[in-house]
GROMACS .gro file of C-alpha atoms in nm:
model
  394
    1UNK     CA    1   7.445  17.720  -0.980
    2UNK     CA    2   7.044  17.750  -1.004
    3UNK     CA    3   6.997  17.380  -0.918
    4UNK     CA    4   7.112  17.437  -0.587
    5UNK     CA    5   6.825  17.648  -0.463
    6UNK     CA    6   6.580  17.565  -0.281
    7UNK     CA    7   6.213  17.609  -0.357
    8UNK     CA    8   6.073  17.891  -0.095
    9UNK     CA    9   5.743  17.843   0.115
   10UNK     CA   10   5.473  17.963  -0.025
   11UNK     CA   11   5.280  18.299   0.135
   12UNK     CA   12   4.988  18.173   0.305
   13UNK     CA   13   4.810  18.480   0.205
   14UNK     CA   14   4.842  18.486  -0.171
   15UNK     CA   15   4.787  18.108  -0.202
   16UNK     CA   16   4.420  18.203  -0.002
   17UNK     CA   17   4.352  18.464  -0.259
   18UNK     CA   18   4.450  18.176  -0.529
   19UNK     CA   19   4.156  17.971  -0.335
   20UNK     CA   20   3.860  18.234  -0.334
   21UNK     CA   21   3.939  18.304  -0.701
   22UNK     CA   22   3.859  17.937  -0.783
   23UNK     CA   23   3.579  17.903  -0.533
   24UNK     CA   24   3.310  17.859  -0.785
   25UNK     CA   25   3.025  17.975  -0.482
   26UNK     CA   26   2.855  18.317  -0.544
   27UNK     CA   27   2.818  18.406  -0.190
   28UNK     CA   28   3.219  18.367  -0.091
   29UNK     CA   29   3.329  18.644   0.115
   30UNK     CA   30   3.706  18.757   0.075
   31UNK     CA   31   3.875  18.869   0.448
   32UNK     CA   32   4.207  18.740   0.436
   33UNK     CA   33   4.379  19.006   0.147
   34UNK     CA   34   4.494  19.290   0.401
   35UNK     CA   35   4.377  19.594   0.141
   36UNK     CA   36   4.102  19.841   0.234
   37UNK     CA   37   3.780  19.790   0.014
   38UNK     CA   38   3.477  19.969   0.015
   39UNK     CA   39   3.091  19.869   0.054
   40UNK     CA   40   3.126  19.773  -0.350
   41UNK     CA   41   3.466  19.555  -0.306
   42UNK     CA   42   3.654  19.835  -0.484
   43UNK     CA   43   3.989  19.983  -0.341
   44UNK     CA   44   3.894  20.346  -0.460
   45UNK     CA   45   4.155  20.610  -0.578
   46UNK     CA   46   4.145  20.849  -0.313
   47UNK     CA   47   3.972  21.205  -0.463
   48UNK     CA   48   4.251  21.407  -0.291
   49UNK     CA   49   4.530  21.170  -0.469
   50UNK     CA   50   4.328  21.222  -0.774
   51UNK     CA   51   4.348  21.579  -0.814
   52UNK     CA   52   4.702  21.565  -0.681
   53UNK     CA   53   4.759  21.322  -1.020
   54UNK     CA   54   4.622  21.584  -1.268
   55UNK     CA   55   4.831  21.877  -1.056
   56UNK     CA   56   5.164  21.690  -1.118
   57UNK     CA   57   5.038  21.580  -1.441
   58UNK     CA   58   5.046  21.938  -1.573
   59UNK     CA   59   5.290  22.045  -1.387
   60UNK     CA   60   5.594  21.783  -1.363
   61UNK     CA   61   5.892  21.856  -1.620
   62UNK     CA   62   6.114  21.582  -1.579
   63UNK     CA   63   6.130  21.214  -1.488
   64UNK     CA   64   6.526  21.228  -1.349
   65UNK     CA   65   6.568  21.048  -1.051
   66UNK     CA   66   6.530  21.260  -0.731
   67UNK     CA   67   6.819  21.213  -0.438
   68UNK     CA   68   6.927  20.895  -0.250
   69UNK     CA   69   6.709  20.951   0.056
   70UNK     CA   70   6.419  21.053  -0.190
   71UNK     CA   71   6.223  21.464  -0.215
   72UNK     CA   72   6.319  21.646   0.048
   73UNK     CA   73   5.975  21.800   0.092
   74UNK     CA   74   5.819  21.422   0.169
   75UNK     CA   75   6.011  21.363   0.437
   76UNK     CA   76   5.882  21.696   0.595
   77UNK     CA   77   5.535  21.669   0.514
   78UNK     CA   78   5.549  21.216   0.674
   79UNK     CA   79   5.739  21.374   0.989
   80UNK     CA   80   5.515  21.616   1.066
   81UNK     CA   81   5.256  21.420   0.986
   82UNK     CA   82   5.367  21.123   1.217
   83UNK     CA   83   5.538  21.301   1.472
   84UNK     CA   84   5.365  21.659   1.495
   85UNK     CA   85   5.597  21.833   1.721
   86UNK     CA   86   5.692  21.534   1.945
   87UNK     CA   87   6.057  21.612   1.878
   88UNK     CA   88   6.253  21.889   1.697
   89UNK     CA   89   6.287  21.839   1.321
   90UNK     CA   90   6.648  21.888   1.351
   91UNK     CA   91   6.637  21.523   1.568
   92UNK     CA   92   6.504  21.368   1.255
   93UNK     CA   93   6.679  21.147   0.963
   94UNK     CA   94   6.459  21.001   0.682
   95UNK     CA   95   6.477  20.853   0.369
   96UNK     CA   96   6.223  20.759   0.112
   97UNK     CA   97   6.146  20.351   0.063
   98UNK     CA   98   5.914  20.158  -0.146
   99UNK     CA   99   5.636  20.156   0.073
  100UNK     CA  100   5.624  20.095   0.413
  101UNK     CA  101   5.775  19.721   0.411
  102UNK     CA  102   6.077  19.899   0.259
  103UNK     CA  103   6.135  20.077   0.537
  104UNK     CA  104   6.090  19.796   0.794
  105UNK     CA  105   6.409  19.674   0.580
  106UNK     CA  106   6.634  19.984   0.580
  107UNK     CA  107   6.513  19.992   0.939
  108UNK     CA  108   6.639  19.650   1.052
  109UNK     CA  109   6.973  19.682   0.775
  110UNK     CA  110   7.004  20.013   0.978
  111UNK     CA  111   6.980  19.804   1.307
  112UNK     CA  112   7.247  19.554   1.166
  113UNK     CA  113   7.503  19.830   1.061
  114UNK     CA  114   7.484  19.976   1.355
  115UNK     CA  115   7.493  19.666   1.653
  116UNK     CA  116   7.528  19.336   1.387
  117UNK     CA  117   7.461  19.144   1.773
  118UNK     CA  118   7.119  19.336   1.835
  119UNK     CA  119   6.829  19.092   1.886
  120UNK     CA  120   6.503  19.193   1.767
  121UNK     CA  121   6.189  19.139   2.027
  122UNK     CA  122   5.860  19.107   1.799
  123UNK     CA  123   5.533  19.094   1.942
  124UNK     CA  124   5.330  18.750   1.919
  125UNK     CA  125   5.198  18.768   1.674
  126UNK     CA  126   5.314  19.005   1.428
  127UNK     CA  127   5.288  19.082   1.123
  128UNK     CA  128   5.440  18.755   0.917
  129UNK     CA  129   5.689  18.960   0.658
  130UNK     CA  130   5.815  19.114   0.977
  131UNK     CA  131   5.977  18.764   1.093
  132UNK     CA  132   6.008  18.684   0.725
  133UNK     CA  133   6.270  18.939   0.695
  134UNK     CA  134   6.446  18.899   1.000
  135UNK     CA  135   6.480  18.513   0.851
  136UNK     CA  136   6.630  18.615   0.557
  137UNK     CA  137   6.847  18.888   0.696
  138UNK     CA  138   7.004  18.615   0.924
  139UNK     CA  139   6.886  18.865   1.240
  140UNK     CA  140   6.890  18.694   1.601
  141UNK     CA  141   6.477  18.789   1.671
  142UNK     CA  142   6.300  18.657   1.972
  143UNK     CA  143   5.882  18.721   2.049
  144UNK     CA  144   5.708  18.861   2.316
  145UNK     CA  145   5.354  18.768   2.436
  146UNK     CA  146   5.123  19.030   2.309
  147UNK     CA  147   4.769  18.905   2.249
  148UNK     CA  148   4.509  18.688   2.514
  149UNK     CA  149   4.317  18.481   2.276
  150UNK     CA  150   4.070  18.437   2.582
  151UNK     CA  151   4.001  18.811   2.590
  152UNK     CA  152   4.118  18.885   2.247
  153UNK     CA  153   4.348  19.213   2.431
  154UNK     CA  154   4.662  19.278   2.479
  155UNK     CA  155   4.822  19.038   2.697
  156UNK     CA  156   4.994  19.344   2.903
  157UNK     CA  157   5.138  19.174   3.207
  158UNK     CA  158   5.308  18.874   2.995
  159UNK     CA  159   5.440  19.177   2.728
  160UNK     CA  160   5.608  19.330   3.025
  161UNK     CA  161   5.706  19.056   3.189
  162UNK     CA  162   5.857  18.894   2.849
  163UNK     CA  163   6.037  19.189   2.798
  164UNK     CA  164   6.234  19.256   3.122
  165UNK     CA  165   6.440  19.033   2.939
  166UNK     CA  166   6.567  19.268   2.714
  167UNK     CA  167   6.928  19.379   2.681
  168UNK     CA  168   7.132  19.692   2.636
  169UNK     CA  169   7.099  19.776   2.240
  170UNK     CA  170   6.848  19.522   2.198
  171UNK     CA  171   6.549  19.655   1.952
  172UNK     CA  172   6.182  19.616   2.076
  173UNK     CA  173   5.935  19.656   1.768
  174UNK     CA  174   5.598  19.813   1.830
  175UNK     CA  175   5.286  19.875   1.582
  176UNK     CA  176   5.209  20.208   1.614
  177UNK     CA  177   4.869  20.167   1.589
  178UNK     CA  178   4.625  19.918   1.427
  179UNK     CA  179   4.780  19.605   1.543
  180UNK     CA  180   4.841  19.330   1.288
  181UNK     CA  181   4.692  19.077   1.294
  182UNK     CA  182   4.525  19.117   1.623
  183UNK     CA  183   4.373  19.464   1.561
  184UNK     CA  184   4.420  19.491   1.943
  185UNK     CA  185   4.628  19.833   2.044
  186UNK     CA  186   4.798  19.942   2.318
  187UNK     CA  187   4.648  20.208   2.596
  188UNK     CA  188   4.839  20.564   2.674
  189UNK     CA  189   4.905  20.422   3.008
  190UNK     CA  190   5.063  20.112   2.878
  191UNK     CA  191   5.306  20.277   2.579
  192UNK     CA  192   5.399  20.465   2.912
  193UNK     CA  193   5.493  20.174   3.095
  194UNK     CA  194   5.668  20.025   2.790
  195UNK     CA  195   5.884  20.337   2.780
  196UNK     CA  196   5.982  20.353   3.132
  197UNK     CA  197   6.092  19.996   3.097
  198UNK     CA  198   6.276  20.021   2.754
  199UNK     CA  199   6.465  20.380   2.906
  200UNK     CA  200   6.579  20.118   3.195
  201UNK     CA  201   6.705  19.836   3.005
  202UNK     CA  202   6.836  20.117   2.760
  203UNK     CA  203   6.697  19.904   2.417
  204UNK     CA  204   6.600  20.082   2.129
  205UNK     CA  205   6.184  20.062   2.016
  206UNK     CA  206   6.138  20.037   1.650
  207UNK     CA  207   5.763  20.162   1.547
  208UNK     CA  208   5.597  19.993   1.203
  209UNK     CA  209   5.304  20.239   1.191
  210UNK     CA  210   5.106  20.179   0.839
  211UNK     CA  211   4.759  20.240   0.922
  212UNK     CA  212   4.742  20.615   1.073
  213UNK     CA  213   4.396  20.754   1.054
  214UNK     CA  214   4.212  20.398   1.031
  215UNK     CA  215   4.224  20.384   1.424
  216UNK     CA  216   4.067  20.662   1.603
  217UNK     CA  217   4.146  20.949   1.404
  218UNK     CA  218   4.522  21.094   1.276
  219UNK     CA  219   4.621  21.260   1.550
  220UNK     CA  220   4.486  20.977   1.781
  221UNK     CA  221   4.681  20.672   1.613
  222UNK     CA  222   5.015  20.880   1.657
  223UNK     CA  223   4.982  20.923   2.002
  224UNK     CA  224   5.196  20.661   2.095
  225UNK     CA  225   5.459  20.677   1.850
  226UNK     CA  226   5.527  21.074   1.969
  227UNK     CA  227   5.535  20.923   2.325
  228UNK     CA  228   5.845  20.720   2.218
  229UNK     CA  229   5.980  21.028   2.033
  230UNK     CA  230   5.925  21.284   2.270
  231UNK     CA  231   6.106  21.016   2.567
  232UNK     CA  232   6.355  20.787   2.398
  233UNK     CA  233   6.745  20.852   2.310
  234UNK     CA  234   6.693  20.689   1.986
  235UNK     CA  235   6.412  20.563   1.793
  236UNK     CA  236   6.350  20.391   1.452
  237UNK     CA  237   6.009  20.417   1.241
  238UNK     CA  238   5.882  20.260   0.957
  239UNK     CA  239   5.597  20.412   0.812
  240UNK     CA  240   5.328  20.378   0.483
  241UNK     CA  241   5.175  20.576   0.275
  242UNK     CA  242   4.980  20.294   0.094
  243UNK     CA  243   4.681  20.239   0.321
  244UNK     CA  244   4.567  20.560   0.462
  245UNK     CA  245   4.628  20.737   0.105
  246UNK     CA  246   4.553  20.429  -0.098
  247UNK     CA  247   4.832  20.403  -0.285
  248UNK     CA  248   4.931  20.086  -0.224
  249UNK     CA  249   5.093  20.004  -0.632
  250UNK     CA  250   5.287  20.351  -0.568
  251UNK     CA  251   5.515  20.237  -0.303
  252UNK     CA  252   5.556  20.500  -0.083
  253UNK     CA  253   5.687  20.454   0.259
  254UNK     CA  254   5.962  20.679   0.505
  255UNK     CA  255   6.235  20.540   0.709
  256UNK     CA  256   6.282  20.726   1.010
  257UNK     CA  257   6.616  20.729   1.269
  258UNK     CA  258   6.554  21.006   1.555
  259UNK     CA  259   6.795  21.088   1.774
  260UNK     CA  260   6.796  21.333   2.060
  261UNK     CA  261   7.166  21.429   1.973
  262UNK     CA  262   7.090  21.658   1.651
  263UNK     CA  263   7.455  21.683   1.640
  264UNK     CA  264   7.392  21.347   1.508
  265UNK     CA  265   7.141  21.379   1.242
  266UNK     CA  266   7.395  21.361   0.908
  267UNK     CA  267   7.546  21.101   0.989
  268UNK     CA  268   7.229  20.901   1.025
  269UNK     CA  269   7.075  21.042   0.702
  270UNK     CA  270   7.380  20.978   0.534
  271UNK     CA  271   7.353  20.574   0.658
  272UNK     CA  272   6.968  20.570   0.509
  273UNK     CA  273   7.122  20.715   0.203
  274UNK     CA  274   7.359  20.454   0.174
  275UNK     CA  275   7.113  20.189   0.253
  276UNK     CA  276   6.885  20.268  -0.008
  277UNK     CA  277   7.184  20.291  -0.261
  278UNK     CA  278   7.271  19.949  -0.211
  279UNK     CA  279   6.944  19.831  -0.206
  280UNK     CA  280   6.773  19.963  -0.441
  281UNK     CA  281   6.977  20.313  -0.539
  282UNK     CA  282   6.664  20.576  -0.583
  283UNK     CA  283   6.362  20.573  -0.399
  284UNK     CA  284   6.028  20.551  -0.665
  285UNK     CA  285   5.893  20.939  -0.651
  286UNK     CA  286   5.535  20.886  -0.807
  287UNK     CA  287   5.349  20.822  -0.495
  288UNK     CA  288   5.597  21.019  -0.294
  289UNK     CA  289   5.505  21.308  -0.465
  290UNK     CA  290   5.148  21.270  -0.443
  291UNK     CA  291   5.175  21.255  -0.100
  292UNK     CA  292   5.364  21.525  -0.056
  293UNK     CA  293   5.099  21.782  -0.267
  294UNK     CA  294   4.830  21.644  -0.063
  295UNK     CA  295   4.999  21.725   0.289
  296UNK     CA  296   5.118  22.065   0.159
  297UNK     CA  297   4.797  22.177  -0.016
  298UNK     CA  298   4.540  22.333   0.258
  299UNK     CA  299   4.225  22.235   0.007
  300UNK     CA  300   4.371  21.867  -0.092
  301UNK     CA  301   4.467  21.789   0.264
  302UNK     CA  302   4.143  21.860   0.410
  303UNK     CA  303   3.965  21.665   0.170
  304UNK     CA  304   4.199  21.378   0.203
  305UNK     CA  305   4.147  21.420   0.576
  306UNK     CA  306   3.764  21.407   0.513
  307UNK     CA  307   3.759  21.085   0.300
  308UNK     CA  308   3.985  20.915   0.544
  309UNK     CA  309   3.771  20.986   0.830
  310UNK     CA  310   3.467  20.862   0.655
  311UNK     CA  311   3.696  20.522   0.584
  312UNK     CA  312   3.773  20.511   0.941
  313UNK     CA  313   3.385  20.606   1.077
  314UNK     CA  314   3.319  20.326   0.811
  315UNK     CA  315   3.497  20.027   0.938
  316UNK     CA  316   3.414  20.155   1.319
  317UNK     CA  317   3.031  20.099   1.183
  318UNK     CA  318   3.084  19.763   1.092
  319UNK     CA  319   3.282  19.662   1.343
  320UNK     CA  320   3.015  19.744   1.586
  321UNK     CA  321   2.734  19.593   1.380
  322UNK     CA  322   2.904  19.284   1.367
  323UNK     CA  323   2.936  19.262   1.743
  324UNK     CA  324   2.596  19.347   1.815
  325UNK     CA  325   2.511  19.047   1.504
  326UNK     CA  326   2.701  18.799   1.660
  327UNK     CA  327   2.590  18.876   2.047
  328UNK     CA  328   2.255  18.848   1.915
  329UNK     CA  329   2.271  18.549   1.698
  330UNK     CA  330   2.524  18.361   1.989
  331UNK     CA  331   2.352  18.563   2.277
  332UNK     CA  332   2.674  18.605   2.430
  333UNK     CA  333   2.883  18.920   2.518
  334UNK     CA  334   3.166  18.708   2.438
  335UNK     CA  335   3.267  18.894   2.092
  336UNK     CA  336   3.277  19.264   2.219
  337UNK     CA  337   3.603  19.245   2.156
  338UNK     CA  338   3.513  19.331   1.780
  339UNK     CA  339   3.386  19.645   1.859
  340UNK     CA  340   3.685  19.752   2.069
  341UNK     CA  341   3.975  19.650   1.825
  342UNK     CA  342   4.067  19.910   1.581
  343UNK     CA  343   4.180  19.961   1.201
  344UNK     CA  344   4.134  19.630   0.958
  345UNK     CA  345   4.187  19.382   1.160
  346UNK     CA  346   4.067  19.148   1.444
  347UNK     CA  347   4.188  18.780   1.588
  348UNK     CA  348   3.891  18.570   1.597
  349UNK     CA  349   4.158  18.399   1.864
  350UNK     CA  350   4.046  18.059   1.702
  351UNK     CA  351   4.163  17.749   1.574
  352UNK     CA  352   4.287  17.650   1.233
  353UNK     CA  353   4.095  17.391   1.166
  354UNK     CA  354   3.785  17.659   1.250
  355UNK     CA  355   3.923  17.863   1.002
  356UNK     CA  356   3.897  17.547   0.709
  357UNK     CA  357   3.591  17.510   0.815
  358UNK     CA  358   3.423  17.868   0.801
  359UNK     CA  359   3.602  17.838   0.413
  360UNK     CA  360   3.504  17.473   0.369
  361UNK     CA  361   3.118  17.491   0.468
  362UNK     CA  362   3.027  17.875   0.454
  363UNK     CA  363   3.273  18.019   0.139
  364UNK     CA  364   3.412  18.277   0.427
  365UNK     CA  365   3.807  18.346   0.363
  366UNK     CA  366   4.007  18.405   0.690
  367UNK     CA  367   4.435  18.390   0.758
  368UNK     CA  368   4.502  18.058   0.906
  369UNK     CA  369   4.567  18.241   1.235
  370UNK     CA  370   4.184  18.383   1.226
  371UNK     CA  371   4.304  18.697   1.167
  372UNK     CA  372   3.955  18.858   0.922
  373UNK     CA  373   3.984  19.205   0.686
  374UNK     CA  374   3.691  19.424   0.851
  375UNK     CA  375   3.705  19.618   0.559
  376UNK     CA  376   3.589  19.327   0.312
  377UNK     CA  377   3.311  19.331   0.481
  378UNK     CA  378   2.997  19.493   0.420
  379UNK     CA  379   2.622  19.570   0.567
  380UNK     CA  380   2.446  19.236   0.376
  381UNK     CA  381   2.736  19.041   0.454
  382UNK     CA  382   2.806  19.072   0.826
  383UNK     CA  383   2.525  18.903   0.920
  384UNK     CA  384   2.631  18.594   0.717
  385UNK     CA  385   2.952  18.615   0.910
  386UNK     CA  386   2.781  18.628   1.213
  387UNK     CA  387   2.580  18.338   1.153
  388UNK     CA  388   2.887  18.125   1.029
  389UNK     CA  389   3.083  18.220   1.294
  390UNK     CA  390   2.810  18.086   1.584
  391UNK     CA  391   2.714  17.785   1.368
  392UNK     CA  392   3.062  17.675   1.351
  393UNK     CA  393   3.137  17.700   1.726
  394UNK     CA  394   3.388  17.943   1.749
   0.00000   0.00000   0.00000
């Protein structure tokens, strides 16, 4: 049976990482991984998560397995979070995933039960496990224009115009905030328009939001997502904990089916339920958990919400050095995009083959699409970014 499979592409990204970790050069800088590091290189444990550690280390009494959909109390603690009070809680289904790419799965095997001929619109580009899945799922997915690599924005009037071309029960997914790869988001006046035209064709938006608070602030990087709450019929949401608690080994994520029909709300947990049975039966609790005693503890929560800001304040610092380095050493507004995108990410909007060569000549590690980690960065080594960047003509 085995000698009939097929050997699978390799990801792009982990064969990168396999390439700095044999680049014998001592100045290589790593920006391709997409995993928040600090000034030092270090993904820290978050000081609210480690408190929250030693609480459930003296506290927790058993290891049984929780319910299908995962504790109760962190699907409270994500909604609110995520949605505030967008839409009533009684609107809301959710189940518990490994980590946020989980629930992009139950969300598009929730898609699939529901409407098996639903097409999936994903913005160009996305991020690359997104299509991955729909590949392996065997999901009809077609993309819409989303990024100008000549202003390195959103490409608004092609989104639009792609997606007039969307049918009844047809799924649109959005990033909530934080765009990957492009780090380029969306406007309040533009998620507007998007809804107006998604309530006409009547298609249902799907939201992957995994980087709330590394934007413009919690409240701000939801803003869009409770838009689509508060207006649509139905909406699905994937969202992670792993980023903006750093948990990213823990595997925490929420799927999310809303519905403005309470009436409605069972039936819908009760398919998540199912979903995760067959995929993977219970949910993993560990990082669920400490979630959940961070959002529900006044003292832990504001000193998550503290670190997380700094983080955020962080990147926005070296996002803004680096375009004032590069107008400088180029003496060109041409990359104040950088400054404007938001979370870990920004699309150099360049070419491949500029890419090899920033790695080939100057030891600097990007994603074939020029997509660079803002967080692997630091103060000494944005200027040597800078510099490669202009001496290589991009």
């Amino acid at each position: 049976m085995f000698e009939t499979l097929k050997e699978q592409p390799a990801d792009k990204i982990l064969q990168l990482m396999q390439l700095y970790r044999e680049d014998p050069r001592e100045q290589k800088i790593d920006l391709g991984v997409g995993v928040y590091k600090d000034a030092s290189g270090n993904t820290p444990v978050m000081r609210a998560i480690k408190a929250a550690e030693k609480t459930l280390w003296e506290t927790e009494t058993t290891k049984s397995y929780t319910g299908l959909a995962g504790d109760p109390g962190f699907a409270d603690a994500m909604v609110s979070l995520v949605l505030g009070d967008s839409v009533p809680r009684e609107c809301v289904s959710a189940a518990a995933t490994p980590g946020g790419t989980g629930a992009v799965r139950q969300g598009f095997d929730l898609v699939k039960m529901a409407n098996p001929k639903a097409k999936v619109w994903v913005s160009d580009p996305t991020w690359p496990n997104h299509l991955s899945i729909l590949k392996h799922m065997g999901m009809e997915f077609t993309p819409y224009r989303y990024f100008d690599s000549e202003t390195r924005g959103v490409d608004f009037v092609h989104m639009i115009a792609d997606l007039t071309a969307v049918m009844p029960g047809d799924v649109v997914l959005l990033h909530g905030c934080c765009h990957n790869p492009t780090g380029a988001n969306l406007t309040q006046a533009q998620w507007k328009a998007v809804i107006e035209l998604l309530l006409e064709k009547e298609a249902v938006p799907m939201i992957d939001i995994a980087y709330q608070g590394f934007g413009d602030g919690l409240d701000e990087d939801a803003i869009g997502v409770r838009m689509v709450a508060e207006k649509m019929p139905e909406v699905i949401i994937a969202a992670s904990c792993s980023k903006n608690f750093g948990i990213y080994r823990e595997r925490a994520g929420l799927a999310l089916a809303i519905s403005q029909e309470a009436a409605r709300r069972d039936t819908h947990e009760g398919a998540l339920a199912f979903l995760n049975r067959q995929n993977f039966s219970f949910p993993p609790d560990h990082g669920t958990r400490l979630v959940t005693l961070v959002l529900t503890d006044p003292d832990l929560r504001a000193d998550w919400a503290s670190e997380l800001e700094d983080i955020r304040l962080g990147m926005l610092k070296l996002r803004e050095q680096l375009a004032a380095e590069l107008q400088a050493a180029s003496g060109s507004d041409r990359f104040g995009f950088v400054a404007e995108h938001r979370g870990m990410f920004s699309r150099l909007g360049t070419t491949p083959e500029m890419v090899e060569r920033l790695r080939e000549d100057h030891a600097i590690y990007l994603v074939g699409d020029s997509r660079m980690n803002i967080a692997g960065l630091n103060a000494h080594t944005v200027p040597v970014l800078a510099k490669a960047i202009v001496d290589t003509g991009i």
